[in-house]
Amino acid sequence: MAATDTVRILLPGNRDYEIRIGSGLMDERSSWQGLPKAGAAVVVSNETVAPLFAERLRSQLLSVYPRVDLVVLPDGEQHKDWASLNRICDHLLGEAMDRRTVLFALGGGVIGDMTGFAAAIYMRGVPFVQVPTTLLAQVDSSVGGKTAINHPLGKNMLGAFYQPERVIADLDTLDSLPDRELRAGLAEVIKYGPIADAGFLCWIEDNLDALLARDKAVLGYAVRRSCEIKAEVVGQDEREQGLRAILNFGHTIGHAIEAGLGYGAWLHGEAVACGMVLAADLSQRLGLMPAGFVARLRALIERADLPVQPPKLGAERYLQLMRVDKKAEAGEIRFVLIEELGRAGLHAVPDALIAETLAAHGAA
Amino acid sequence: MAATDTVRILLPGNRDYEIRIGSGLMDERSSWQGLPKAGAAVVVSNETVAPLFAERLRSQLLSVYPRVDLVVLPDGEQHKDWASLNRICDHLLGEAMDRRTVLFALGGGVIGDMTGFAAAIYMRGVPFVQVPTTLLAQVDSSVGGKTAINHPLGKNMLGAFYQPERVIADLDTLDSLPDRELRAGLAEVIKYGPIADAGFLCWIEDNLDALLARDKAVLGYAVRRSCEIKAEVVGQDEREQGLRAILNFGHTIGHAIEAGLGYGAWLHGEAVACGMVLAADLSQRLGLMPAGFVARLRALIERADLPVQPPKLGAERYLQLMRVDKKAEAGEIRFVLIEELGRAGLHAVPDALIAETLAAHGAA
């Protein structure tokens, strides 16, 4: 894939932005031109990603900004917390960075969420750019302006809707991605099929081997199509008043698995993959989808070597964790369920039915 | 003043809201009707204000919400920090409050800023209502959607623009306000004269004694006129891209005093009062205003028994503290200066001139 694909997120109030997808974008001058002017830029990254890309990004940014700092955080979902967020803010304040300062999130979903949240609150808002280096961040978390940190009592519980200036998804950064993380990212790619595009689900089934083999052209299409679907949904419902919730297919149980096991035990994509299997099962139990769909989705997730078997936390613990889910209301747990292939909706599900699904999968 | 005054803040995106000003509003059913529906409300207050008003507010809210919790924080600017913010978030998460939950900020500016910020970030945003019980909060901080916490390196450095659903300013709550806090609030009332309304400055001069004697009708007019001016400014420039900065007249040096002495040593309004005297002096040194204006403003502030003499922190320390001010850019300190009576603007001021003003007031 030589060409650069561009997907545009359309938002009111002059906040449109571009997602650029392609090989070699990190080293392309144009990736970093036309961004807000500032006296300084700050690259936020983690201990794993910084050694790989931080100096390359810095040298590019130094052609645009007089000063480029680097803040390196510990790696992992378990560090997506107040302490890490404060390290970003402490650096900005310690260096007397003004409110034109541009932040660059160089890394996966955790770095993107934390850097975006820091940008949202530093001096009540400074501009930021997403430079996602994992498949999961390129297809999902870097796009759409959800930022957050975790709280011991729930995932992404403190955060803001805050849009980046641009997203630069350099496919070459995926070359160094561990297999486990690539597969975790595929979970979010798979997600877009059942919720929005039956044809895309078929395409993933047909191209899964090429995706796992990191065929650049196939990966490029997967990233672009995922971003197109997300852009359309976010453009219609930026602040998750309704439609946007469908992007959380698999996330209700997924978040409970992550919080229940302790953040970092399972990767986010792994938890979402397993959560989709159980949400598909709930869709069937509510008579929305046939058994064939559940088997099909489960088979695809198994082929991607992602978990289909939830950890045995007990039904009570699962229910307790899910009641603090952001989609819950008045104590009622709500799931994104598939209504037909390519269409999803939010459904309140009785505790007893959730317990049945959990028991059927050995989680209770 | 028997009647209720209503000032409307006009904002794009269906976010208009009302400031209601009057006596007895806390106990009026209509104050709490027509707010977003929810399964629970949470009143956030502090150790000083909660014993006075929390039960009265709770009993009113119980006619609207099935459940009303109370979170009581320590009192004082020195507690406007991560730790207090976390206490609000911990309560919300610990009680599994969903994202319809409505927060009520019952107190002064510190409680309003922290509760608003908690509302802005909890689950990426829940509704909140301001119930200001100090003059400063009624005329300034509860209106306009600026929320924040302090950082050891600077005041209000972490926060969000996040608008309340309504502001209920019950003038009767001012009856129990300590004299020192009443005067601190008058600093922000005085501020509106030089920056926006020369006639209002005359009115304050004519009515200062009645204000200090807490004449309810006079206080009511001061609150209403202050809110009208603020509403007009905020409606034109919600996110402080330009005009809104004029509301920070006196705040650049004021914030430096607060941070330099340690939060809570001086009240915010006291620091702003002193900051206005020095900013007026800078306006004169830059040839924008005559000496008579400086003397007139200083005399009014002295009559209100507010400080006109800055603490002796040394010029270097002042400059260092002011360089992290949110209005600073590229290391240049910018002040809101008076350009003519009733009109203000943002001006970059050379360090040497600032040092002169500081020295002339015994602060260097």
XYZ file of C-alpha atoms in Angstrom:
728
model
C 0.000 0.000 0.000
C 1.910 3.010 -1.260
C -0.893 5.544 -1.168
C -2.149 7.293 1.931
C -5.815 6.851 2.771
C -7.601 9.705 4.469
C -10.777 9.353 6.521
C -12.436 12.523 7.758
C -14.331 12.876 11.026
C -17.014 15.527 10.592
C -17.934 17.433 13.740
C -19.793 20.672 14.453
C -17.968 23.794 15.617
C -15.021 23.696 13.221
C -13.601 20.538 14.822
C -13.355 18.258 11.763
C -10.151 16.251 11.588
C -8.346 13.732 9.401
C -7.205 10.213 10.024
C -4.303 9.499 7.681
C -3.516 5.838 7.119
C -0.463 4.540 5.245
C 3.073 3.213 5.275
C 5.932 5.520 6.208
C 3.730 8.371 7.442
C 5.876 8.889 10.539
C 8.805 10.042 8.405
C 6.743 12.113 6.007
C 7.074 15.853 6.469
C 3.459 16.504 5.441
C 2.125 14.379 8.313
C 3.175 17.105 10.737
C 2.479 20.223 8.712
C -0.596 22.398 9.132
C -1.039 21.587 12.814
C -1.579 24.356 15.401
C 1.494 26.542 15.867
C 3.190 26.487 19.262
C 6.434 27.197 21.053
C 6.688 23.590 22.137
C 5.405 20.102 21.471
C 5.398 17.264 23.999
C 5.503 13.634 22.875
C 3.957 11.270 25.418
C 4.881 7.623 25.014
C 5.683 4.515 27.061
C 8.786 2.479 27.884
C 8.097 -0.020 25.102
C 7.209 2.321 22.249
C 9.506 5.269 22.982
C 12.764 3.393 22.171
C 11.288 2.343 18.815
C 9.819 5.577 17.477
C 10.224 8.558 19.805
C 13.444 9.917 18.300
C 12.112 9.574 14.743
C 8.978 11.476 15.688
C 10.942 14.080 17.626
C 13.267 14.802 14.708
C 10.277 15.301 12.417
C 8.519 17.565 14.905
C 11.657 19.646 15.403
C 11.192 20.895 11.844
C 7.870 22.397 12.976
C 8.270 23.221 16.687
C 11.268 25.006 18.269
C 11.182 22.621 21.216
C 10.020 18.995 21.493
C 9.943 17.272 24.897
C 9.407 13.596 25.605
C 7.478 12.147 28.546
C 7.839 8.364 28.959
C 5.291 6.502 31.072
C 5.290 2.894 32.254
C 3.626 0.479 29.810
C 0.329 -1.268 30.468
C -3.351 -0.839 31.231
C -2.582 -1.018 34.967
C -0.815 2.339 34.617
C -3.758 4.135 33.018
C -4.415 5.966 36.267
C -4.189 9.260 38.187
C -0.493 8.712 38.870
C 0.471 8.505 35.191
C -1.848 11.358 34.260
C -0.166 13.475 36.913
C 3.249 12.698 35.485
C 2.164 14.321 32.217
C 0.653 17.337 34.000
C 3.652 17.701 36.303
C 5.969 17.825 33.308
C 3.850 20.421 31.514
C 3.625 22.635 34.586
C 7.206 22.053 35.667
C 8.356 23.268 32.250
C 5.859 26.162 32.291
C 4.261 24.942 29.049
C 1.655 27.420 27.815
C -1.804 26.677 26.489
C -0.724 26.534 22.866
C 1.508 23.530 23.598
C 0.634 20.558 21.365
C 0.691 17.038 22.836
C 1.455 13.980 20.682
C 0.227 10.581 21.870
C 2.741 8.030 20.568
C 1.642 4.512 21.461
C -1.387 2.304 21.910
C -4.797 2.915 23.411
C -3.550 3.537 26.933
C -1.153 6.292 25.850
C -3.791 7.789 23.558
C -6.481 7.837 26.244
C -4.201 9.337 28.879
C -2.550 11.906 26.628
C -5.938 12.941 25.285
C -7.299 13.348 28.801
C -4.239 15.352 29.857
C -4.747 17.577 26.789
C -8.426 17.979 27.696
C -7.726 19.225 31.217
C -4.348 20.989 31.020
C -5.220 24.688 31.301
C -8.761 23.564 30.382
C -7.611 22.258 27.007
C -4.572 22.208 24.719
C -4.421 20.671 21.213
C -3.266 17.082 20.728
C -2.434 14.653 17.924
C -2.850 10.878 17.972
C 0.023 8.784 16.612
C -1.297 5.253 17.230
C 1.280 2.448 17.008
C -0.956 -0.549 17.746
C -3.671 -2.030 15.577
C -6.200 -1.512 18.353
C -5.399 2.185 18.603
C -5.376 2.638 14.817
C -8.788 1.055 14.273
C -10.528 2.257 17.366
C -9.189 4.111 20.382
C -7.312 6.930 18.609
C -10.408 7.900 16.660
C -13.482 9.644 18.021
C -12.288 11.690 20.959
C -12.997 9.450 23.920
C -10.306 9.994 26.525
C -10.127 8.559 30.030
C -8.270 6.955 32.863
C -9.308 3.935 34.901
C -10.440 3.920 38.513
C -10.021 0.888 40.777
C -13.812 0.566 40.657
C -14.239 0.745 36.889
C -12.588 1.164 33.528
C -12.535 4.571 31.782
C -14.656 6.043 34.566
C -12.976 9.455 34.563
C -12.439 11.188 31.266
C -13.655 13.613 28.646
C -14.911 13.812 25.093
C -12.032 15.684 23.503
C -11.112 15.491 19.832
C -7.566 15.355 18.430
C -6.298 17.709 15.723
C -5.296 14.774 13.523
C -4.611 11.034 13.638
C -1.494 9.683 11.922
C -1.737 5.886 11.596
C 1.567 4.670 10.171
C 1.039 1.013 9.210
C 4.784 0.360 9.440
C 4.624 0.776 13.209
C 2.633 -2.468 13.279
C 5.708 -4.420 12.052
C 7.144 -4.475 15.545
C 3.835 -5.199 17.291
C 3.850 -8.474 19.290
C 1.495 -11.106 17.845
C -0.654 -11.036 20.953
C -1.285 -7.312 20.524
C -2.001 -7.678 16.810
C -4.669 -10.261 17.609
C -6.083 -8.048 20.363
C -6.443 -5.289 17.771
C -8.235 -7.646 15.406
C -10.940 -8.055 18.041
C -11.959 -4.420 17.493
C -11.763 -4.872 13.712
C -14.056 -7.898 13.933
C -16.438 -5.830 16.074
C -17.291 -3.488 13.198
C -18.766 -6.327 11.118
C -21.676 -7.466 13.307
C -22.563 -3.946 14.469
C -22.388 -2.098 11.134
C -21.351 -3.999 8.006
C -22.161 -7.629 7.248
C -20.000 -7.482 4.111
C -16.994 -6.394 6.178
C -17.511 -9.415 8.437
C -17.291 -11.677 5.356
C -14.198 -9.802 4.197
C -12.507 -10.357 7.573
C -13.366 -14.051 7.463
C -11.843 -14.273 3.964
C -8.743 -12.267 4.853
C -7.992 -13.316 8.420
C -4.884 -15.288 7.466
C -3.471 -12.351 5.508
C -4.232 -10.035 8.461
C -2.431 -12.367 10.873
C 0.474 -12.527 8.405
C 0.534 -8.704 8.444
C -0.029 -8.253 4.725
C 0.294 -4.476 4.522
C -2.390 -3.915 1.890
C -4.902 -6.066 3.748
C -4.090 -4.417 7.082
C -4.433 -1.030 5.414
C -7.927 -1.848 4.198
C -8.939 -3.196 7.622
C -7.767 0.022 9.301
C -9.452 2.239 6.719
C -12.791 0.434 6.744
C -12.803 0.358 10.563
C -12.096 4.080 10.708
C -14.776 4.817 8.102
C -17.394 3.017 10.165
C -16.262 4.686 13.359
C -16.164 8.118 11.680
C -19.739 7.713 10.503
C -20.985 6.720 13.944
C -19.020 9.415 15.823
C -20.077 12.084 13.320
C -23.704 11.312 14.135
C -23.349 10.992 17.906
C -20.132 12.443 19.282
C -21.067 12.311 22.960
C -22.771 8.925 23.025
C -26.322 10.078 23.500
C -27.491 7.033 21.534
C -26.059 5.438 18.383
C -22.426 5.646 19.461
C -23.018 3.070 22.170
C -22.993 0.336 19.481
C -19.212 0.730 19.320
C -19.184 -0.860 22.775
C -20.291 -4.269 21.484
C -18.473 -6.794 23.669
C -17.290 -4.106 26.067
C -19.724 -4.539 28.972
C -18.466 -8.012 29.838
C -15.031 -7.076 28.488
C -14.616 -4.231 30.985
C -15.827 -6.489 33.806
C -13.166 -9.066 32.876
C -10.451 -6.404 32.820
C -11.457 -4.853 36.141
C -12.192 -8.245 37.748
C -8.802 -9.760 36.888
C -6.931 -6.508 37.517
C -6.020 -4.205 34.652
C -3.296 -5.604 32.426
C -3.954 -9.311 33.046
C -5.905 -9.584 29.785
C -5.367 -7.145 26.960
C -8.364 -4.920 26.270
C -8.944 -6.541 22.861
C -8.838 -10.012 24.382
C -11.484 -9.076 26.923
C -13.630 -7.483 24.188
C -13.312 -10.601 22.002
C -14.589 -12.790 24.807
C -17.237 -10.183 25.644
C -18.514 -10.312 22.049
C -18.977 -14.077 22.267
C -21.092 -13.669 25.396
C -23.013 -10.690 23.989
C -23.767 -12.736 20.874
C -25.042 -15.484 23.149
C -27.302 -12.937 24.913
C -28.577 -11.771 21.511
C -29.572 -15.339 20.789
C -31.162 -15.893 24.200
C -33.297 -12.791 23.635
C -34.376 -14.194 20.275
C -32.672 -11.441 18.273
C -30.192 -13.661 16.431
C -30.061 -17.339 15.418
C -27.619 -19.844 16.922
C -25.718 -19.860 13.643
C -24.539 -16.270 14.199
C -23.152 -17.096 17.639
C -21.243 -20.069 16.253
C -19.936 -18.030 13.316
C -18.637 -15.175 15.458
C -17.143 -17.576 17.965
C -15.368 -19.513 15.184
C -13.844 -16.309 13.781
C -12.636 -15.196 17.201
C -11.146 -18.645 17.832
C -9.395 -18.562 14.439
C -7.855 -15.221 15.488
C -6.560 -17.070 18.560
C -8.518 -14.770 20.869
C -10.162 -16.017 24.087
C -13.771 -17.249 23.958
C -13.823 -18.548 27.520
C -14.364 -15.913 30.256
C -12.503 -16.159 33.565
C -14.469 -17.751 36.406
C -15.117 -14.688 38.567
C -18.580 -15.785 39.691
C -21.891 -14.339 38.496
C -22.263 -11.995 41.485
C -18.883 -10.364 40.894
C -19.618 -9.959 37.188
C -22.972 -8.326 37.911
C -21.435 -5.991 40.492
C -18.705 -4.925 38.068
C -21.194 -4.403 35.228
C -23.537 -2.282 37.306
C -20.932 0.518 37.314
C -20.630 0.300 33.509
C -21.283 3.709 31.949
C -24.183 2.278 29.957
C -25.921 1.048 33.113
C -28.880 3.122 34.273
C -30.911 2.913 37.461
C -29.064 -0.298 38.383
C -30.085 -1.952 35.098
C -27.234 -3.444 33.088
C -27.465 -2.588 29.404
C -25.743 -4.482 26.602
C -25.048 -3.708 22.985
C -26.738 -6.641 21.258
C -26.800 -7.621 17.599
C -30.285 -7.212 16.129
C -29.439 -8.337 12.625
C -26.112 -8.794 10.896
C -24.760 -5.253 10.538
C -27.126 -3.628 13.054
C -26.846 -3.330 16.844
C -28.782 -1.654 19.639
C -28.707 -1.080 23.380
C -30.812 -3.510 25.451
C -31.458 -3.737 29.178
C -30.951 -7.380 30.119
C -32.351 -8.956 33.303
C -29.724 -10.169 35.784
C -31.076 -13.720 35.604
C -30.457 -13.944 31.868
C -26.938 -12.543 32.234
C -26.272 -15.155 34.925
C -27.480 -17.870 32.530
C -25.059 -16.762 29.838
C -22.212 -16.527 32.344
C -22.996 -20.023 33.662
C -23.221 -21.470 30.149
C -19.691 -20.209 29.531
C -18.236 -21.443 32.800
C -17.819 -17.927 34.215
C -20.291 -18.195 37.096
C -36.016 42.245 47.222
C -38.975 39.906 46.971
C -38.830 39.188 43.256
C -36.489 36.717 41.610
C -34.178 38.041 38.920
C -33.234 35.755 36.091
C -30.156 36.165 33.918
C -29.769 33.845 30.952
C -26.464 32.541 29.604
C -26.818 31.956 25.867
C -24.646 29.187 24.438
C -24.643 27.187 21.200
C -25.702 23.539 21.118
C -28.786 23.756 23.310
C -26.753 24.576 26.428
C -28.422 27.826 27.526
C -29.036 28.079 31.235
C -30.507 30.380 33.846
C -29.033 32.147 36.821
C -31.817 32.788 39.317
C -31.105 35.450 41.921
C -33.322 36.191 44.911
C -34.159 35.705 48.570
C -35.447 32.351 49.744
C -34.735 30.484 46.526
C -33.250 27.518 48.387
C -36.628 26.663 49.897
C -38.645 27.326 46.768
C -39.893 24.215 45.022
C -39.576 25.775 41.572
C -35.827 26.273 41.992
C -35.373 22.516 41.658
C -38.006 21.669 39.096
C -37.330 21.097 35.417
C -33.793 19.829 35.955
C -32.585 16.600 34.290
C -34.285 13.513 35.679
C -32.137 10.983 37.505
C -32.252 8.161 40.014
C -29.992 10.074 42.362
C -28.619 13.513 43.157
C -25.384 14.164 45.025
C -24.884 17.388 46.985
C -21.209 18.326 47.324
C -20.426 20.840 50.076
C -17.806 21.622 52.692
C -17.526 21.392 56.471
C -18.539 25.036 56.945
C -21.474 25.270 54.562
C -22.975 21.784 54.922
C -24.170 22.280 58.533
C -25.926 25.505 57.481
C -27.755 24.476 54.315
C -27.214 20.858 53.302
C -30.279 19.395 55.019
C -32.535 22.158 53.671
C -31.306 21.523 50.157
C -31.518 17.745 50.574
C -35.118 17.903 51.728
C -36.045 20.027 48.699
C -34.229 17.711 46.315
C -35.907 14.647 47.819
C -39.157 15.891 46.304
C -37.520 15.522 42.874
C -34.958 12.716 43.204
C -35.555 9.316 44.879
C -32.141 9.466 46.486
C -29.980 12.420 47.569
C -26.437 11.816 48.869
C -24.165 14.320 50.567
C -20.385 14.531 50.137
C -18.661 16.912 52.574
C -15.151 18.117 51.760
C -12.712 20.091 53.903
C -13.092 23.874 53.568
C -10.537 26.124 51.906
C -8.610 26.871 48.730
C -5.781 24.605 49.918
C -8.142 21.653 49.482
C -9.007 22.416 45.857
C -6.813 19.559 44.713
C -6.680 16.008 43.307
C -7.341 14.532 46.738
C -10.678 16.332 47.194
C -11.674 15.713 43.584
C -11.025 12.028 44.122
C -13.242 11.992 47.185
C -16.155 13.066 45.010
C -15.307 10.508 42.309
C -14.745 7.744 44.859
C -18.174 8.363 46.337
C -19.865 8.337 42.934
C -18.151 5.118 41.891
C -18.442 3.482 45.287
C -22.198 4.029 45.162
C -22.338 2.925 41.498
C -23.887 6.245 40.447
C -24.858 6.181 36.779
C -24.282 8.864 34.190
C -27.636 10.533 34.711
C -26.709 11.411 38.304
C -27.005 15.162 38.955
C -24.385 16.881 41.128
C -25.211 19.985 43.199
C -22.377 22.310 44.206
C -23.406 23.858 47.528
C -20.805 26.359 48.663
C -18.348 28.948 47.438
C -16.008 29.051 44.500
C -13.850 26.149 45.625
C -16.805 23.775 45.932
C -18.260 25.016 42.642
C -15.007 24.596 40.740
C -14.349 21.118 42.098
C -17.899 19.845 41.772
C -18.087 21.190 38.232
C -14.820 19.515 37.333
C -15.973 16.223 38.865
C -19.200 16.507 36.849
C -17.153 17.209 33.697
C -15.035 14.066 34.018
C -17.257 11.514 35.801
C -18.173 9.032 33.072
C -17.074 11.788 30.667
C -19.768 14.134 31.913
C -22.841 14.227 34.165
C -25.170 17.215 34.713
C -24.581 19.620 37.587
C -26.227 22.605 39.277
C -24.493 25.485 41.014
C -25.890 26.608 44.387
C -23.427 29.366 45.323
C -23.492 30.475 48.968
C -20.777 33.159 48.876
C -20.873 36.538 47.191
C -17.799 35.642 45.155
C -19.422 32.495 43.811
C -22.730 34.261 43.116
C -21.184 37.083 41.113
C -18.419 35.187 39.380
C -17.236 31.632 39.838
C -20.583 29.809 39.615
C -21.363 31.437 36.275
C -19.723 30.671 32.963
C -18.612 27.063 33.155
C -14.998 27.341 34.191
C -14.135 24.420 36.439
C -10.730 23.454 37.805
C -8.485 22.280 40.578
C -5.173 23.772 41.637
C -1.739 22.241 41.153
C 1.183 23.009 43.478
C 2.733 24.863 40.523
C -0.275 26.970 39.603
C -3.872 27.877 40.293
C -6.708 26.355 38.257
C -4.188 24.618 36.030
C -6.233 21.442 35.538
C -9.864 21.790 34.599
C -12.523 21.968 31.929
C -15.030 24.297 30.348
C -18.244 22.633 31.477
C -21.547 24.443 31.896
C -24.057 23.884 34.714
C -27.742 23.176 34.129
C -28.762 26.119 36.299
C -27.423 28.494 38.947
C -29.518 29.165 42.066
C -28.142 32.205 43.909
C -30.127 32.544 47.124
C -29.232 35.942 48.593
C -30.268 34.780 52.072
C -27.265 32.453 52.192
C -25.100 35.568 52.340
C -26.524 36.418 55.794
C -24.168 33.921 57.432
C -21.148 34.834 55.330
C -18.178 36.086 57.403
C -17.361 39.758 56.748
C -13.973 38.863 55.314
C -15.610 36.648 52.683
C -18.216 39.270 51.832
C -15.455 41.781 51.151
C -13.525 39.220 49.112
C -16.633 38.783 46.976
C -16.905 42.544 46.519
C -13.498 42.460 44.819
C -15.042 40.542 41.922
C -18.034 42.912 41.872
C -15.709 45.909 41.672
C -13.844 44.166 38.829
C -16.823 44.412 36.476
C -16.763 48.216 36.580
C -13.368 49.014 35.061
C -13.506 46.173 32.510
C -17.057 46.604 31.246
C -19.261 49.304 32.764
C -18.075 52.691 33.996
C -21.576 53.450 35.313
C -21.533 50.306 37.449
C -18.243 51.448 38.970
C -19.939 54.712 40.038
C -22.876 52.726 41.389
C -20.545 50.572 43.499
C -18.801 53.675 44.840
C -22.186 55.158 45.774
C -23.509 51.962 47.333
C -20.450 50.444 48.974
C -21.671 51.137 52.493
C -25.031 49.505 51.795
C -23.243 46.522 50.252
C -21.029 46.151 53.311
C -24.142 46.449 55.504
C -25.689 43.607 53.443
C -28.702 45.582 52.274
C -30.539 42.814 50.423
C -31.878 44.973 47.579
C -28.478 46.518 46.945
C -26.735 43.132 47.106
C -29.343 41.744 44.739
C -28.631 44.433 42.179
C -24.857 43.928 42.507
C -25.243 40.173 41.891
C -27.613 40.684 38.968
C -25.522 43.321 37.210
C -22.349 41.276 37.725
C -24.030 38.192 36.258
C -25.401 40.202 33.323
C -21.936 41.419 32.415
C -20.433 37.981 32.820
C -23.247 36.378 30.797
C -22.638 38.768 27.933
C -18.899 38.086 27.890
C -19.232 34.292 28.242
C -21.951 34.154 25.582
C -19.534 35.744 23.127
C -16.447 33.746 24.061
C -17.181 30.619 26.085
C -13.732 29.048 25.823
C -11.633 32.171 26.302
C -10.298 32.527 22.789
C -10.210 36.279 23.299
C -12.711 38.618 24.965
C -13.358 36.389 27.974
C -9.838 36.986 29.242
C -10.939 40.463 30.451
C -12.736 38.726 33.324
C -9.259 37.954 34.653
C -8.496 41.608 35.465
C -6.382 41.489 38.617
C -5.978 37.725 38.414
C -2.439 37.421 37.016
C -0.822 38.963 40.082
C -3.682 37.646 42.220
C -2.936 34.024 41.308
C 0.774 34.588 41.909
C -0.005 35.893 45.399
C -2.203 32.893 46.162
C 0.300 30.329 44.878
C 3.286 32.180 46.347
C 1.844 32.411 49.866
C 0.302 28.938 49.678
C -3.369 28.485 48.815
C -5.697 29.625 51.547
C -3.423 32.234 53.151
C -5.215 35.028 51.295
C -8.747 34.599 50.026
C -9.037 34.588 46.240
C -10.936 37.892 46.232
C -8.323 39.539 48.441
C -5.564 38.513 46.056
C -7.605 39.746 43.078
C -8.257 43.093 44.781
C -4.552 43.657 45.293
C -3.869 42.365 41.770
C -6.279 44.969 40.338
C -4.378 47.764 42.067
C -1.130 46.592 40.485
C -2.736 45.979 37.075
C -4.163 49.508 37.198
C -0.671 50.745 37.956
C 0.638 48.839 34.902
C -2.133 50.384 32.787
C -0.863 53.780 33.850
C 2.800 52.921 33.258
C 1.914 51.849 29.717
C 0.153 55.169 29.175
C -3.294 53.588 28.825
C -4.876 55.238 31.869
C -4.275 58.409 33.891
C -2.999 58.409 37.456
C -6.454 59.463 38.655
C -7.902 56.079 37.701
C -5.293 54.205 39.724
C -5.989 56.367 42.764
C -9.768 55.996 42.345
C -9.673 52.195 42.103
C -7.224 51.965 44.974
C -9.437 54.163 47.152
C -12.496 52.012 46.477
C -10.612 48.809 47.279
C -9.290 50.360 50.491
C -12.803 51.470 51.456
C -13.909 47.843 51.022
C -11.138 46.965 53.474
C -9.410 44.820 50.890
C -5.594 44.616 50.627
C -3.770 47.032 48.320
C -0.289 46.014 49.435
C 1.120 42.800 47.872
C 3.201 40.387 49.963
C 6.960 40.759 49.578
C 7.757 37.609 47.606
C 10.511 39.178 45.492
C 10.258 40.130 41.828
C 11.903 36.922 40.595
C 9.417 34.714 42.414
C 6.481 36.761 41.113
C 7.745 36.554 37.537
C 8.301 32.804 37.833
C 4.794 32.266 39.194
C 3.225 34.458 36.515
C 5.005 32.719 33.664
C 2.845 29.616 34.260
C -0.307 31.754 34.157
C -2.729 30.416 31.531
C -2.630 33.759 29.698
C 1.170 33.590 29.324
C 2.439 32.647 25.876
C 5.950 31.852 24.714
C 7.274 32.920 28.123
C 5.660 36.347 27.799
C 3.483 37.388 30.711
C 0.190 38.902 29.606
C -2.025 41.132 31.722
C -5.587 42.291 31.429
C -5.156 46.053 31.436
C -7.736 48.826 31.464
C -7.719 50.741 28.183
C -10.478 53.162 29.074
C -13.039 53.122 31.846
C -15.325 50.188 30.953
C -12.977 48.586 28.424
C -10.083 46.154 28.965
C -7.707 44.149 26.797
C -4.881 41.634 26.988
C -1.363 43.100 26.873
C 2.061 41.468 26.918
C 4.113 43.390 29.481
C 7.937 43.326 29.598
C 9.410 41.760 32.733
C 11.254 45.001 33.555
C 8.028 46.991 33.726
C 6.365 44.357 35.900
C 9.368 44.494 38.219
C 8.977 48.264 38.435
C 5.359 47.988 39.494
C 6.202 45.276 42.026
C 9.009 47.396 43.460
C 6.805 50.494 43.641
C 4.365 48.489 45.790
C 7.002 46.979 48.067
C 6.563 43.487 46.655
C 10.004 43.051 45.084
